[in-house]
Coordinates of N, CA and C in Angstrom, one line a residue:
X22 N 39.4 105.1 159.0 CA 39.8 105.7 157.9 C 39.5 105.2 156.5
X23 N 38.6 106.1 155.6 CA 38.6 105.7 154.3 C 39.7 106.1 153.4
X24 N 40.0 104.9 152.6 CA 40.9 105.5 151.6 C 40.2 106.4 150.8
X25 N 40.8 107.4 150.0 CA 40.9 108.5 149.6 C 40.3 107.8 147.9
X26 N 39.2 108.4 147.4 CA 38.6 108.2 145.8 C 39.8 108.5 145.1
X27 N 39.7 107.3 144.5 CA 40.9 106.9 143.4 C 40.4 107.7 141.9
X28 N 41.2 109.0 141.5 CA 40.5 109.4 140.3 C 41.5 109.1 139.1
X29 N 41.3 108.6 138.2 CA 42.1 108.5 136.9 C 41.7 110.0 136.0
X30 N 43.3 110.4 135.7 CA 43.2 111.7 135.0 C 43.5 111.2 133.4
X31 N 42.7 111.4 132.5 CA 43.1 111.4 131.0 C 42.9 112.8 130.3
X32 N 44.0 113.2 129.9 CA 44.7 114.5 129.7 C 46.0 114.2 129.2
X33 N 46.0 115.0 127.6 CA 47.4 114.5 126.6 C 48.1 115.8 127.1
X34 N 47.9 117.0 127.9 CA 49.1 118.0 128.4 C 49.3 117.9 129.1
X35 N 50.7 117.7 129.8 CA 51.4 117.1 130.5 C 50.9 118.4 131.9
X36 N 50.9 119.4 131.4 CA 51.2 120.5 132.6 C 49.7 120.7 133.2
X37 N 49.1 120.3 132.2 CA 47.5 120.2 132.3 C 47.3 118.9 133.7
X38 N 47.8 118.2 133.2 CA 47.7 116.7 134.4 C 48.3 116.9 135.3
X39 N 49.9 117.9 135.5 CA 50.3 118.0 136.5 C 49.2 118.5 137.7
X40 N 48.5 119.8 137.0 CA 47.7 120.6 137.7 C 46.5 119.8 138.4
X41 N 46.0 119.1 137.6 CA 45.0 118.1 137.8 C 45.2 117.3 139.2
X42 N 46.7 116.9 139.5 CA 46.9 115.8 140.2 C 47.3 116.7 141.5
X43 N 47.5 117.8 141.3 CA 47.9 119.0 142.1 C 46.2 119.3 143.1
X44 N 45.6 119.6 142.2 CA 44.0 119.8 142.5 C 43.8 118.5 143.2
X45 N 44.0 117.4 142.7 CA 43.2 115.8 143.5 C 43.9 116.0 145.0
X46 N 45.0 116.2 145.0 CA 45.7 116.0 146.4 C 45.3 117.2 147.2
X47 N 45.2 118.2 146.5 CA 44.6 118.9 147.5 C 43.0 119.0 148.1
X48 N 42.4 118.5 147.3 CA 40.8 118.5 147.5 C 41.0 116.4 148.0
X49 N 42.0 115.9 148.8 CA 42.0 114.6 149.3 C 41.5 113.5 148.6
X50 N 42.1 113.9 147.4 CA 41.6 112.8 146.3 C 42.9 111.7 146.1
X51 N 42.8 110.5 145.7 CA 44.0 109.9 145.2 C 44.1 110.1 143.8
X52 N 45.0 109.9 143.1 CA 45.3 110.2 141.4 C 45.4 108.1 141.3
X53 N 44.4 107.7 140.7 CA 44.5 106.4 140.2 C 45.3 106.2 138.7
X54 N 45.8 107.4 138.4 CA 47.1 107.0 137.4 C 46.6 108.4 136.3
X55 N 47.5 108.4 135.9 CA 47.3 110.0 134.8 C 48.2 109.1 133.4
X56 N 47.3 109.6 132.6 CA 47.7 108.7 131.1 C 46.7 109.4 129.9
X57 N 47.6 109.8 128.9 CA 47.6 110.5 127.8 C 47.0 109.6 126.3
X58 N 46.9 108.6 126.4 CA 46.0 107.6 125.7 C 44.9 107.1 126.0
X59 N 44.3 107.2 124.7 CA 42.9 105.8 125.0 C 43.5 104.3 125.5
X60 N 44.3 104.2 124.7 CA 44.9 102.8 125.1 C 45.5 102.3 126.4
X61 N 45.8 103.3 126.9 CA 46.8 103.4 128.2 C 45.2 104.0 129.5
X62 N 44.7 104.1 129.2 CA 43.2 104.6 129.8 C 42.8 103.2 129.9
X63 N 42.4 102.4 129.0 CA 41.6 101.5 129.0 C 42.3 100.6 129.6
X64 N 43.8 100.6 129.6 CA 44.7 99.3 130.2 C 44.4 99.9 131.8
X65 N 44.4 101.0 131.9 CA 44.6 101.2 133.7 C 43.2 100.7 134.3
X66 N 42.1 101.2 133.6 CA 40.8 100.9 134.1 C 40.8 99.4 134.1
X67 N 41.4 98.5 133.5 CA 41.1 97.0 133.4 C 42.1 96.6 134.6
X68 N 42.7 96.9 135.1 CA 43.8 96.8 136.3 C 43.0 97.1 137.8
X69 N 41.6 97.7 137.6 CA 40.5 98.3 138.8 C 41.3 99.4 139.5
X70 N 40.3 99.3 140.6 CA 40.9 100.4 141.4 C 40.5 102.2 140.9
X71 N 39.8 102.1 140.0 CA 39.5 103.4 139.6 C 38.2 103.9 140.1
X72 N 38.2 104.9 140.9 CA 36.6 105.4 141.6 C 35.9 106.3 140.6
X73 N 36.9 107.2 139.7 CA 36.2 107.7 139.1 C 37.3 108.7 138.1
X74 N 37.0 109.3 137.0 CA 37.6 110.1 136.0 C 37.4 111.1 135.5
X75 N 38.5 112.0 135.3 CA 38.4 113.2 134.6 C 38.6 112.9 133.3
X76 N 37.8 112.8 132.1 CA 38.6 112.6 131.0 C 38.6 113.7 129.6
X77 N 39.8 114.3 129.0 CA 39.5 115.4 128.6 C 39.2 114.7 127.2
X78 N 38.2 115.5 126.8 CA 37.6 114.6 125.6 C 38.4 114.5 124.1
X79 N 39.5 115.7 123.4 CA 40.1 115.5 122.5 C 41.6 115.3 122.9
X80 N 41.9 114.2 122.7 CA 43.5 113.8 123.1 C 44.3 114.0 121.7
X81 N 45.4 113.9 121.8 CA 46.4 114.0 121.0 C 46.2 113.2 119.8
X82 N 46.7 113.8 118.6 CA 46.2 113.0 117.7 C 44.9 112.8 116.9
X83 N 44.0 113.5 117.6 CA 42.7 113.7 116.9 C 41.8 112.3 117.9
X84 N 42.6 111.6 118.5 CA 41.8 110.8 119.4 C 40.6 111.1 120.5
X85 N 39.8 110.4 120.4 CA 38.6 111.0 121.3 C 38.4 110.1 122.4
X86 N 38.1 110.6 123.7 CA 38.3 109.6 124.6 C 36.4 109.0 124.9
X87 N 36.2 108.4 123.9 CA 34.8 108.1 123.7 C 34.8 106.7 124.2
X88 N 35.9 105.8 123.9 CA 36.0 104.4 124.3 C 36.0 104.4 126.0
X89 N 36.8 105.4 126.0 CA 36.9 105.3 127.7 C 36.0 105.7 128.1
X90 N 35.4 106.5 127.7 CA 34.0 106.8 128.8 C 33.2 105.5 128.5
X91 N 32.8 105.1 127.4 CA 32.3 103.4 127.3 C 32.4 102.5 128.5
X92 N 34.0 102.5 128.8 CA 34.5 101.2 129.3 C 34.3 101.5 130.8
X93 N 34.6 103.2 131.3 CA 33.7 103.6 132.6 C 32.5 103.2 132.5
X94 N 31.6 103.6 131.6 CA 30.0 103.3 132.1 C 29.7 102.0 132.1
X95 N 30.7 100.8 131.3 CA 29.8 99.2 131.7 C 30.2 99.3 132.9
X96 N 31.2 99.7 133.5 CA 31.8 99.1 134.6 C 31.2 100.1 135.8
X97 N 30.8 100.9 135.6 CA 29.7 101.6 136.7 C 30.1 102.9 137.2
X98 N 31.9 103.2 136.9 CA 32.7 104.1 137.4 C 32.0 105.6 136.7
X99 N 32.2 106.4 138.0 CA 31.5 107.6 137.4 C 33.1 108.9 136.7
X100 N 32.2 109.7 135.8 CA 33.7 110.4 135.3 C 32.7 111.6 134.8
X101 N 34.1 112.9 134.6 CA 33.6 113.7 134.1 C 34.3 114.0 132.6
X102 N 33.6 114.9 132.2 CA 34.5 115.1 130.2 C 35.3 116.8 130.8
X103 N 36.2 116.9 130.4 CA 36.8 118.1 130.5 C 37.3 118.7 129.2
X104 N 37.0 119.8 129.1 CA 36.6 120.2 127.6 C 37.0 121.7 127.6
X105 N 37.1 122.2 126.6 CA 37.4 123.8 126.2 C 36.5 124.1 125.2
X106 N 35.4 123.4 124.9 CA 34.5 123.7 124.0 C 33.3 123.3 124.5
X107 N 32.4 123.0 123.3 CA 31.0 123.1 123.7 C 30.9 121.4 123.8
X108 N 29.7 120.8 123.3 CA 29.1 119.1 123.2 C 29.7 118.7 122.0
X109 N 30.2 119.7 121.1 CA 30.8 118.9 119.9 C 31.8 117.3 119.9
X110 N 32.7 117.3 120.9 CA 33.5 116.4 121.1 C 32.8 115.5 121.5
X111 N 31.8 115.6 122.4 CA 31.1 114.5 123.3 C 30.2 114.0 122.8
X112 N 30.3 112.5 122.5 CA 29.5 111.4 122.0 C 27.9 111.7 122.4
X113 N 27.0 111.6 121.4 CA 25.6 112.1 122.1 C 25.4 111.1 123.1
X114 N 25.5 110.1 123.4 CA 24.9 109.4 124.6 C 25.5 109.5 125.9
X115 N 26.3 110.5 125.7 CA 27.1 110.9 126.8 C 26.6 112.5 127.3
X116 N 26.4 113.2 126.4 CA 25.9 114.4 126.7 C 24.9 115.1 127.6
X117 N 25.0 114.1 128.6 CA 24.6 114.3 130.0 C 25.3 113.9 130.9
X118 N 26.7 114.0 130.9 CA 27.8 113.5 131.8 C 28.0 115.1 132.6
X119 N 28.8 115.3 133.2 CA 29.0 116.1 133.8 C 30.1 116.8 133.3
X120 N 30.2 118.2 133.2 CA 31.5 118.9 132.5 C 32.5 119.5 133.6
X121 N 33.5 119.7 132.9 CA 34.7 120.4 133.9 C 35.4 121.5 132.3
X122 N 35.4 122.7 132.8 CA 35.5 123.6 131.6 C 36.6 123.9 131.8
X123 N 37.3 124.3 130.3 CA 38.8 124.4 130.5 C 39.2 126.1 130.7
X124 N 39.3 126.9 131.2 CA 40.5 126.7 131.9 C 40.3 126.0 133.4
X125 N 40.7 125.2 134.1 CA 40.5 124.6 135.0 C 40.7 125.4 136.5
X126 N 39.5 125.5 137.3 CA 40.3 126.1 138.7 C 39.8 125.1 139.7
X127 N 40.8 125.2 140.7 CA 40.4 124.3 142.4 C 38.7 124.2 142.2
X128 N 38.0 125.3 142.5 CA 36.7 125.3 142.8 C 35.8 124.8 141.1
X129 N 36.4 124.6 140.3 CA 35.6 123.9 138.9 C 35.6 122.2 139.3
X130 N 36.9 121.7 139.6 CA 37.2 120.3 139.8 C 36.7 120.0 141.2
X131 N 36.7 120.6 141.7 CA 35.9 120.4 143.4 C 34.2 119.9 142.9
X132 N 33.8 121.2 142.2 CA 32.5 120.9 142.2 C 32.1 119.5 141.1
X133 N 33.0 119.6 140.0 CA 32.5 118.5 139.2 C 32.8 117.1 140.1
X134 N 33.8 117.0 140.7 CA 34.1 115.5 141.4 C 32.8 115.3 143.0
X135 N 32.3 116.7 143.1 CA 31.4 116.3 144.3 C 30.3 115.6 143.6
X136 N 30.0 115.6 142.2 CA 28.7 114.8 141.8 C 29.0 113.5 141.1
X137 N 30.5 113.2 141.5 CA 30.7 111.8 141.3 C 30.3 110.9 142.2

């Protein structure tokens, strides 16, 4: 039996992060961690064992997840951006990455992760 895909959640809203964790469990994916800052996400990526990630574009305090996207891309780890808006918050070099629109649905999360 193969181990389930380990997905890192970068989301600053605790209720949304918990909902994503529940969705991942139902979809038979593991949670590689649930973090709410760029610094924590970068630390978790360095620790390894991350197979994919869901990145909230805009984090608390005006922080953007661009540095996290760059770290994942450098390691060849696929990711999707979670956003309630359009392309505004996504750095131009990552606009071709898959998007997960808020509000999240189980179906939306499943489709976004299929592409990873």
